[in-house]
Short mmCIF file of C-alpha atoms in Angstrom, two decimals:
data_model
loop_
_atom_site.label_atom_id
_atom_site.label_comp_id
_atom_site.label_asym_id
_atom_site.label_seq_id
_atom_site.Cartn_x
_atom_site.Cartn_y
_atom_site.Cartn_z
CA MET A 1 137.24 -191.07 -62.46
CA LYS A 2 138.11 -194.69 -63.19
CA THR A 3 136.32 -196.38 -66.08
CA TYR A 4 134.15 -199.47 -65.77
CA ASN A 5 131.90 -201.70 -67.80
CA THR A 6 128.18 -201.31 -67.24
CA ASN A 7 125.83 -203.46 -65.14
CA LYS A 8 126.71 -201.46 -62.06
CA PHE A 9 125.09 -200.42 -58.83
CA PHE A 10 126.06 -197.57 -56.60
CA LEU A 11 124.91 -195.66 -53.57
CA LEU A 12 124.85 -191.91 -53.11
CA GLY A 13 124.28 -190.04 -49.86
CA VAL A 14 123.48 -186.34 -49.62
CA GLY A 15 123.63 -184.57 -46.28
CA LEU A 16 123.26 -181.00 -45.07
CA LEU A 17 126.03 -181.40 -42.50
CA LEU A 18 129.48 -182.73 -43.30
CA SER A 19 129.96 -186.17 -41.80
CA SER A 20 132.35 -189.09 -41.85
CA VAL A 21 132.03 -191.69 -44.59
CA LEU A 22 129.49 -194.44 -43.93
CA THR A 23 129.62 -198.00 -45.21
CA ALA A 24 127.15 -199.19 -47.84
CA ARG A 25 126.65 -202.31 -49.91
CA GLU A 26 126.57 -202.71 -53.64
CA TRP A 27 125.62 -205.45 -56.04
CA VAL A 28 126.13 -206.12 -59.75
CA GLY A 29 123.04 -207.75 -61.25
CA THR A 30 122.90 -210.06 -64.23
CA SER A 31 121.39 -209.22 -67.59
CA SER A 32 120.69 -211.21 -70.70
CA ARG A 33 122.97 -210.71 -73.67
CA SER A 34 120.89 -212.68 -76.16
CA GLY A 35 118.80 -211.21 -78.95
CA SER A 36 119.38 -208.45 -81.43
CA SER A 37 121.13 -205.14 -80.87
CA ILE A 38 119.22 -202.09 -79.77
CA ALA A 39 116.92 -200.89 -82.52
CA THR A 40 117.36 -197.31 -83.65
CA ARG A 41 113.64 -196.54 -83.55
CA ALA A 42 112.22 -194.89 -80.45
CA ALA A 43 109.60 -196.61 -78.29
CA GLY A 44 107.31 -193.57 -78.30
CA CYS A 45 106.88 -193.38 -74.52
CA ALA A 46 105.30 -190.31 -72.97
CA PRO A 47 107.44 -188.39 -70.45
CA ALA A 48 107.35 -189.52 -66.84
CA SER A 49 104.72 -187.62 -64.88
CA GLN A 50 104.85 -188.70 -61.23
CA ASN A 51 106.59 -187.12 -58.27
CA ARG A 52 106.95 -187.75 -54.56
CA THR A 53 108.49 -185.90 -51.64
CA LEU A 54 110.85 -187.71 -49.29
CA GLU A 55 110.31 -185.95 -45.94
CA PHE A 56 110.62 -188.60 -43.25
CA ASN A 57 113.21 -186.70 -41.22
CA ASN A 58 114.46 -183.09 -41.14
CA ALA A 59 115.08 -182.99 -44.91
CA SER A 60 112.45 -182.70 -47.62
CA ALA A 61 113.50 -183.92 -51.07
CA TYR A 62 111.29 -183.64 -54.16
CA ILE A 63 111.74 -186.54 -56.61
CA GLU A 64 110.47 -187.24 -60.12
CA ASN A 65 110.40 -190.71 -61.62
CA SER A 66 112.07 -189.21 -64.71
CA GLY A 67 115.39 -189.31 -62.87
CA LEU A 68 115.17 -185.60 -62.01
CA LEU A 69 115.87 -184.83 -58.37
CA TRP A 70 115.14 -181.89 -56.06
CA TYR A 71 113.67 -179.44 -58.58
CA ASN A 72 109.91 -178.79 -58.65
CA ARG A 73 109.22 -177.91 -62.29
CA SER A 74 105.59 -176.99 -61.68
CA LEU A 75 106.71 -174.26 -59.26
CA SER A 76 110.08 -173.52 -60.93
CA ARG A 77 111.59 -173.82 -57.49
CA ALA A 78 114.40 -175.62 -55.73
CA SER A 79 112.79 -178.30 -53.58
CA TYR A 80 115.47 -179.92 -51.50
CA ILE A 81 114.54 -178.25 -48.21
CA VAL A 82 116.65 -178.42 -45.03
CA PRO A 83 115.40 -177.83 -42.39
CA LYS A 84 112.18 -178.94 -44.01
CA ASP A 85 109.99 -176.55 -42.02
CA ALA A 86 112.14 -173.51 -42.84
CA GLY A 87 111.66 -173.48 -46.61
CA THR A 88 115.38 -172.98 -47.28
CA SER A 89 117.12 -175.09 -49.92
CA PRO A 90 120.83 -175.98 -50.32
CA ILE A 91 120.36 -177.74 -53.71
CA TYR A 92 118.60 -176.54 -56.84
CA ALA A 93 118.42 -179.72 -58.94
CA GLY A 94 120.19 -182.95 -59.79
CA GLY A 95 120.04 -186.09 -61.87
CA LEU A 96 121.81 -189.21 -63.02
CA TRP A 97 124.42 -188.94 -65.79
CA MET A 98 126.08 -191.86 -67.57
CA GLY A 99 127.93 -192.39 -70.80
CA GLY A 100 130.44 -194.50 -72.69
CA VAL A 101 131.32 -195.77 -76.13
CA ASP A 102 130.44 -199.02 -77.88
CA ALA A 103 132.79 -201.29 -79.85
CA THR A 104 132.61 -198.94 -82.86
CA ASN A 105 133.47 -195.91 -80.68
CA GLN A 106 129.90 -194.58 -80.90
CA LEU A 107 129.06 -192.40 -77.91
CA LYS A 108 126.09 -193.55 -75.79
CA LEU A 109 124.83 -190.96 -73.35
CA ALA A 110 121.96 -190.43 -70.89
CA ALA A 111 121.87 -187.33 -68.70
CA ILE A 112 119.33 -184.95 -67.22
CA ARG A 113 119.53 -181.41 -65.84
CA PHE A 114 116.18 -179.65 -65.39
CA ARG A 115 113.98 -181.35 -68.05
CA SER A 116 113.59 -177.91 -69.63
CA ASP A 117 115.07 -179.20 -72.89
CA GLY A 118 113.44 -182.62 -72.89
CA ASN A 119 113.89 -186.13 -71.46
CA ASP A 120 116.51 -188.85 -71.43
CA TYR A 121 114.69 -191.24 -69.06
CA TRP A 122 111.26 -192.87 -69.04
CA PRO A 123 109.43 -195.16 -66.60
CA GLY A 124 109.51 -198.94 -66.68
CA PRO A 125 111.70 -202.03 -67.05
CA LEU A 126 113.29 -203.04 -70.35
CA SER A 127 113.00 -206.40 -72.04
CA THR A 128 115.84 -208.77 -71.25
CA THR A 129 115.83 -210.43 -74.67
CA ALA A 130 114.09 -210.27 -78.04
CA GLY A 131 110.82 -212.01 -78.93
CA SER A 132 107.15 -211.68 -79.84
CA GLY A 133 104.71 -210.67 -77.14
CA ASN A 134 101.53 -212.61 -76.50
CA GLY A 135 98.13 -211.90 -74.99
CA VAL A 136 96.65 -208.47 -75.62
CA ASP A 137 99.98 -206.97 -76.63
CA LYS A 138 101.52 -208.99 -79.48
CA LYS A 139 104.21 -206.42 -80.18
CA ASP A 140 107.64 -207.69 -81.14
CA PHE A 141 110.24 -206.79 -78.53
CA GLY A 142 113.91 -206.36 -79.21
CA ALA A 143 116.57 -206.61 -76.53
CA ALA A 144 116.48 -203.61 -74.16
CA ASP A 145 113.04 -202.64 -75.48
CA ILE A 146 109.83 -201.17 -74.05
CA ASN A 147 106.61 -199.78 -75.49
CA ALA A 148 104.44 -196.80 -74.61
CA ALA A 149 101.87 -198.89 -72.74
CA GLU A 150 104.49 -200.37 -70.42
CA CYS A 151 106.05 -196.96 -69.78
CA ALA A 152 102.62 -195.66 -68.76
CA ALA A 153 101.92 -198.70 -66.57
CA TRP A 154 105.14 -198.12 -64.61
CA ASP A 155 104.75 -194.34 -64.37
CA LYS A 156 104.50 -194.53 -60.58
CA PHE A 157 106.40 -194.78 -57.31
CA PHE A 158 106.22 -197.51 -54.68
CA VAL A 159 106.47 -196.12 -51.14
CA ILE A 160 107.07 -198.28 -48.09
CA THR A 161 108.41 -198.07 -44.55
CA ARG A 162 110.53 -200.47 -42.59
CA GLN A 163 107.98 -200.28 -39.75
CA GLU A 164 105.21 -201.54 -42.05
CA VAL A 165 107.34 -204.54 -43.00
CA GLU A 166 108.43 -205.29 -39.44
CA THR A 167 104.81 -205.19 -38.25
CA TYR A 168 103.66 -207.48 -41.08
CA ARG A 169 106.48 -209.92 -40.39
CA SER A 170 105.58 -210.07 -36.69
CA PHE A 171 101.92 -210.57 -37.60
CA TYR A 172 102.75 -213.39 -40.01
CA ILE A 173 105.02 -215.18 -37.49
CA CYS A 174 102.26 -214.92 -34.89
CA SER A 175 99.65 -216.24 -37.35
CA GLN A 176 101.76 -219.36 -37.90
CA ASP A 177 102.34 -220.02 -34.20
CA PRO A 178 99.57 -222.05 -32.50
CA LEU A 179 100.57 -220.45 -29.19
CA CYS A 180 100.08 -216.91 -30.52
CA ASN A 181 96.67 -215.33 -31.11
CA ALA A 182 97.01 -212.79 -33.96
CA SER A 183 93.54 -211.37 -33.29
CA ASP A 184 94.56 -210.47 -29.75
CA ASP A 185 98.13 -209.39 -30.46
CA PHE A 186 97.30 -207.49 -33.69
CA PRO A 187 93.70 -206.32 -33.29
CA GLY A 188 92.20 -205.02 -36.53
CA TYR A 189 95.43 -205.53 -38.45
CA ALA A 190 95.20 -205.40 -42.25
CA ILE A 191 98.19 -205.95 -44.53
CA PRO A 192 98.97 -202.54 -46.12
CA SER A 193 98.73 -202.07 -49.88
CA SER A 194 102.42 -201.12 -49.95
CA ILE A 195 103.18 -204.78 -49.19
CA LEU A 196 100.33 -206.37 -51.14
CA ASP A 197 101.08 -204.39 -54.31
CA TRP A 198 104.86 -204.59 -54.15
CA PRO A 199 106.29 -204.84 -57.74
CA ALA A 200 108.31 -207.98 -57.13
CA HIS A 201 107.88 -209.39 -60.64
CA GLY A 202 108.02 -208.11 -64.19
CA ASP A 203 105.80 -209.25 -67.07
CA VAL A 204 107.58 -212.17 -68.68
CA SER A 205 105.16 -212.09 -71.64
CA LYS A 206 106.85 -208.79 -72.49
CA PHE A 207 110.28 -210.32 -71.79
CA GLN A 208 110.85 -208.30 -68.64
CA ASP A 209 112.99 -209.69 -65.85
CA TYR A 210 110.82 -211.86 -63.60
CA TYR A 211 112.53 -210.36 -60.55
CA ILE A 212 112.16 -206.59 -60.27
CA ALA A 213 111.84 -205.04 -56.79
CA PRO A 214 113.70 -206.88 -53.99
CA PHE A 215 111.62 -209.18 -51.77
CA TYR A 216 112.32 -211.69 -49.04
CA ASP A 217 111.26 -215.10 -50.29
CA ASN A 218 110.15 -216.69 -47.02
CA ASP A 219 109.17 -220.07 -48.49
CA GLY A 220 111.91 -220.17 -51.13
CA ASP A 221 109.61 -220.83 -54.09
CA GLY A 222 110.81 -217.82 -56.11
CA VAL A 223 107.33 -216.25 -56.22
CA TYR A 224 106.26 -213.19 -54.24
CA ASN A 225 103.30 -214.32 -52.17
CA VAL A 226 102.40 -212.35 -49.05
CA ALA A 227 100.18 -215.21 -47.85
CA ASN A 228 103.33 -217.32 -47.54
CA GLY A 229 105.22 -214.75 -45.51
CA ASP A 230 107.08 -212.97 -48.32
CA TYR A 231 107.68 -209.24 -47.91
CA PRO A 232 109.59 -206.30 -49.45
CA TRP A 233 113.12 -207.00 -48.41
CA TYR A 234 114.51 -204.89 -45.64
CA ASP A 235 117.33 -206.84 -44.01
CA ILE A 236 115.43 -207.10 -40.73
CA GLU A 237 117.43 -210.06 -39.44
CA GLU A 238 120.75 -208.51 -40.52
CA GLU A 239 121.58 -211.53 -42.64
CA ILE A 240 123.51 -209.53 -45.24
CA ASP A 241 127.15 -208.67 -44.50
CA CYS A 242 127.47 -205.48 -46.50
CA ARG A 243 131.26 -205.78 -46.54
CA ASN A 244 131.12 -208.92 -48.67
CA ASP A 245 127.57 -209.49 -49.93
CA ARG A 246 126.29 -207.48 -52.88
CA GLN A 247 122.67 -208.57 -52.56
CA VAL A 248 120.22 -205.76 -53.26
CA THR A 249 117.77 -205.06 -50.43
CA LEU A 250 115.75 -202.04 -49.36
CA PHE A 251 117.41 -199.36 -47.26
CA GLY A 252 116.31 -196.73 -44.77
CA ASP A 253 113.34 -196.28 -42.48
CA TYR A 254 111.25 -194.74 -45.27
CA THR A 255 111.83 -195.80 -48.87
CA ILE A 256 110.63 -194.62 -52.27
CA TRP A 257 111.30 -197.19 -55.00
CA TRP A 258 110.87 -196.77 -58.77
CA ILE A 259 112.19 -198.13 -62.06
CA PHE A 260 113.15 -196.22 -65.20
CA ASN A 261 115.17 -196.56 -68.40
CA ASP A 262 116.87 -194.57 -71.14
CA ARG A 263 115.18 -196.37 -74.07
CA GLY A 264 111.61 -195.05 -73.92
CA ASN A 265 112.08 -192.40 -76.59
CA ILE A 266 114.61 -190.09 -78.25
CA HIS A 267 117.05 -188.37 -75.89
CA THR A 268 115.90 -184.78 -76.20
CA GLU A 269 117.69 -183.55 -73.06
CA SER A 270 121.25 -184.59 -73.90
CA GLY A 271 120.88 -185.44 -77.59
CA GLY A 272 122.83 -188.63 -76.91
CA GLU A 273 122.19 -192.09 -78.33
CA SER A 274 120.47 -194.43 -75.87
CA ILE A 275 122.40 -197.05 -73.94
CA GLY A 276 119.69 -199.58 -73.13
CA MET A 277 120.05 -199.08 -69.38
CA GLU A 278 117.43 -200.19 -66.87
CA ILE A 279 117.70 -198.33 -63.56
CA ARG A 280 116.06 -199.38 -60.29
CA GLY A 281 116.10 -196.45 -57.92
CA GLN A 282 115.63 -196.00 -54.20
CA ALA A 283 115.42 -192.74 -52.31
CA PHE A 284 115.45 -193.24 -48.56
CA SER A 285 116.04 -191.61 -45.22
CA PHE A 286 116.37 -192.38 -41.52
CA ALA A 287 114.79 -190.65 -38.54
CA THR A 288 117.62 -190.21 -36.00
CA ASN A 289 118.83 -187.79 -33.35
CA ASP A 290 122.17 -187.06 -35.06
CA GLU A 291 123.42 -185.60 -38.36
CA ILE A 292 121.82 -188.42 -40.37
CA ASN A 293 118.46 -186.80 -39.59
CA ASP A 294 119.52 -184.01 -41.98
CA MET A 295 120.45 -186.41 -44.80
CA THR A 296 118.77 -188.22 -47.66
CA PHE A 297 120.20 -191.18 -49.57
CA TYR A 298 119.91 -192.54 -53.12
CA ASN A 299 120.66 -195.98 -54.47
CA TYR A 300 120.69 -197.10 -58.11
CA GLU A 301 120.87 -200.62 -59.44
CA MET A 302 121.87 -200.16 -63.09
CA ILE A 303 121.54 -203.00 -65.61
CA ASN A 304 122.75 -202.81 -69.20
CA ARG A 305 119.99 -204.67 -71.05
CA SER A 306 121.48 -204.09 -74.50
CA THR A 307 123.60 -206.59 -76.41
CA GLN A 308 126.40 -204.02 -76.60
CA THR A 309 129.23 -203.70 -74.12
CA LEU A 310 129.89 -200.12 -73.09
CA PHE A 311 133.56 -199.14 -72.81
CA ASP A 312 135.23 -196.16 -71.09
CA THR A 313 132.07 -195.77 -69.07
CA TYR A 314 131.48 -192.91 -66.64
CA PHE A 315 128.72 -192.54 -64.07
CA GLY A 316 127.93 -189.39 -62.15
CA GLN A 317 125.32 -187.58 -60.13
CA ASN A 318 124.68 -184.03 -61.26
CA VAL A 319 124.24 -181.89 -58.13
CA ASP A 320 123.47 -178.22 -58.74
CA THR A 321 124.07 -176.70 -55.32
CA ASP A 322 122.44 -173.37 -54.50
CA LEU A 323 123.04 -172.88 -50.78
CA GLY A 324 120.10 -170.56 -50.15
CA CYS A 325 121.28 -167.58 -52.20
CA ALA A 326 123.33 -168.92 -55.11
CA GLN A 327 125.37 -165.79 -55.84
CA ASP A 328 127.87 -166.26 -52.99
CA ASP A 329 128.52 -170.01 -52.97
CA TYR A 330 131.88 -171.74 -53.14
CA VAL A 331 132.50 -175.44 -53.81
CA GLY A 332 135.25 -177.74 -52.69
CA CYS A 333 136.36 -181.36 -52.40
CA ASP A 334 137.72 -183.38 -49.50
CA VAL A 335 139.80 -185.93 -51.41
CA GLY A 336 140.45 -188.17 -48.42
CA ARG A 337 136.75 -188.57 -47.73
CA GLY A 338 135.71 -188.56 -51.38
CA LEU A 339 133.36 -185.77 -50.38
CA GLY A 340 132.18 -182.82 -52.45
CA TYR A 341 130.72 -179.81 -50.68
CA ALA A 342 129.39 -176.29 -51.11
CA TYR A 343 129.58 -173.49 -48.57
CA ASN A 344 128.80 -169.80 -48.26
CA ALA A 345 131.40 -167.15 -49.07
CA ASP A 346 130.87 -165.29 -45.80
CA ALA A 347 129.16 -165.63 -42.45
CA THR A 348 125.76 -164.47 -43.73
CA ASP A 349 123.69 -165.85 -46.60
CA ASP A 350 121.42 -163.09 -47.92
CA ASN A 351 120.43 -160.86 -50.86
CA CYS A 352 118.79 -163.53 -53.03
CA SER A 353 117.99 -161.92 -56.38
CA ASN A 354 116.00 -164.89 -57.66
CA GLY A 355 113.47 -165.14 -54.84
CA ALA A 356 115.18 -168.01 -53.02
CA VAL A 357 114.95 -168.08 -49.22
CA PRO A 358 118.35 -167.22 -47.63
CA TYR A 359 119.84 -169.07 -44.67
CA GLY A 360 120.84 -165.82 -43.01
CA ALA A 361 123.54 -165.80 -40.34
CA ASN A 362 125.81 -168.82 -39.86
CA PRO A 363 124.73 -170.72 -42.99
CA PRO A 364 125.45 -174.46 -43.12
CA ALA A 365 127.44 -176.43 -45.69
CA ILE A 366 126.07 -179.16 -47.98
CA GLY A 367 128.01 -182.39 -48.51
CA VAL A 368 127.64 -184.98 -51.29
CA ASP A 369 129.28 -188.36 -50.94
CA PHE A 370 129.43 -191.51 -53.05
CA PHE A 371 129.79 -194.08 -50.29
CA GLU A 372 130.94 -196.62 -52.85
CA GLY A 373 131.13 -196.33 -56.60
CA PRO A 374 130.57 -199.03 -59.22
CA TYR A 375 132.32 -202.36 -58.84
CA GLN A 376 134.62 -203.53 -61.61
CA ASP A 377 133.92 -207.00 -62.98
CA ASN A 378 136.59 -209.70 -62.84
CA ASP A 379 137.19 -209.32 -66.59
CA GLY A 380 138.42 -205.76 -66.01
#
C-alpha cells in the first residue's frame, strides 16, 4: 500500500455480491497546527457505549460508535446479516486501523478488532488548538485534546434520511413562496428532530472545530439555522462534481453519522501510542432493485489534530469475513478491481461448529472494495 501523510478521507463499500467499481468522492479537510504537542497523559474518557443497526435495505449492519463494526458484543455474535431476514452473516467483525511514525520514528497506532482487549477509540471531536476553557468547564486544552465530559456528550449517533431532508427542503421553499400555501401542501408537517438537532457545530469554548457535521448553508452566513433554510447536506441539487470536488456531504438514502477519536484514553486494544486523529464517520445504504440493495457503505473523514506530522502512514479496514460457517472459507483479491473477497470452499455452506447460521446450498461471496483511498497532498 502506498504511504501518505494524514488528514485524509476515504470511502469504503461492502457488498454481498461482487460488483463493478463505483465512483465516490473524497475530501481532505484542514486542521490547525498551532499549540503544543500531544500530551502524554490520557483524557480519562469512558468507553463508547452506543450502537445502531443499519438496515435500510436487504443488509443489516450492527455499528458501534467505538469504531467497531458488525460484531454484537452483548450477544457475542456476528451481526452483519445478509439477507437481513435470514439471520445469516458473511462478516464477523471489522474496524478502522491506522498507523505511522512521527519525526523521531516513534510508532503511532490506532486499531480495533473485537474490543475484547480494550479500546483505541472514544466518542467526540478533538480540540483544534491549545488554550484555557471558559464557562462551566475551565479545563486547559492542549492540541488534539478532549476530556471525559465531552466524550460522554458525544457518545451518540445522528441518524437521518435523504427523504426527511428533501421533504423539509420542499416545505421551506414553499413557506417562502407567496404563491404556495405550506399548510395545504404540507398538512401537519413538523420539522423532524434529526434536522433540528443536527450537530453542525462544535463547542468553540472547548477549542473544537466550529464546523463538524456537513450542512447546506442556504443563506451563506456560516451558521446552521433551520429557520433560514439550512439542512444536513445531501447533494440534492447535484451541485458537487465528485470527479473534481472533494467537498464532504452526506451519502446514501439512510445515513448514520458519528464522530470519534483516538485520544480519549490509553490504547488498551492495540497498545499503540495515540495519533491525535479525529474521525467523522458515516454508515449508509441505498434501497434499490439491483445488487446495491445488498450492500452497505462507510465513509471516514480523518483529520490529524496533533501538531505532529505522521510519516509512512497506512490506513486500513479490518474485515474479518466468516461466510456463514467460517471453517470452509477462502479469500482472494481481484487486483484490477481493487476488490477483496471471500467465498465458500464448496457448493454447500454447512456444519457450523460455533453456532453460526450456514448459508446452505449455493452460498454467495462477499466483496470489500475501497472505491478510492486517501489523497496525497501536493507536498508529497
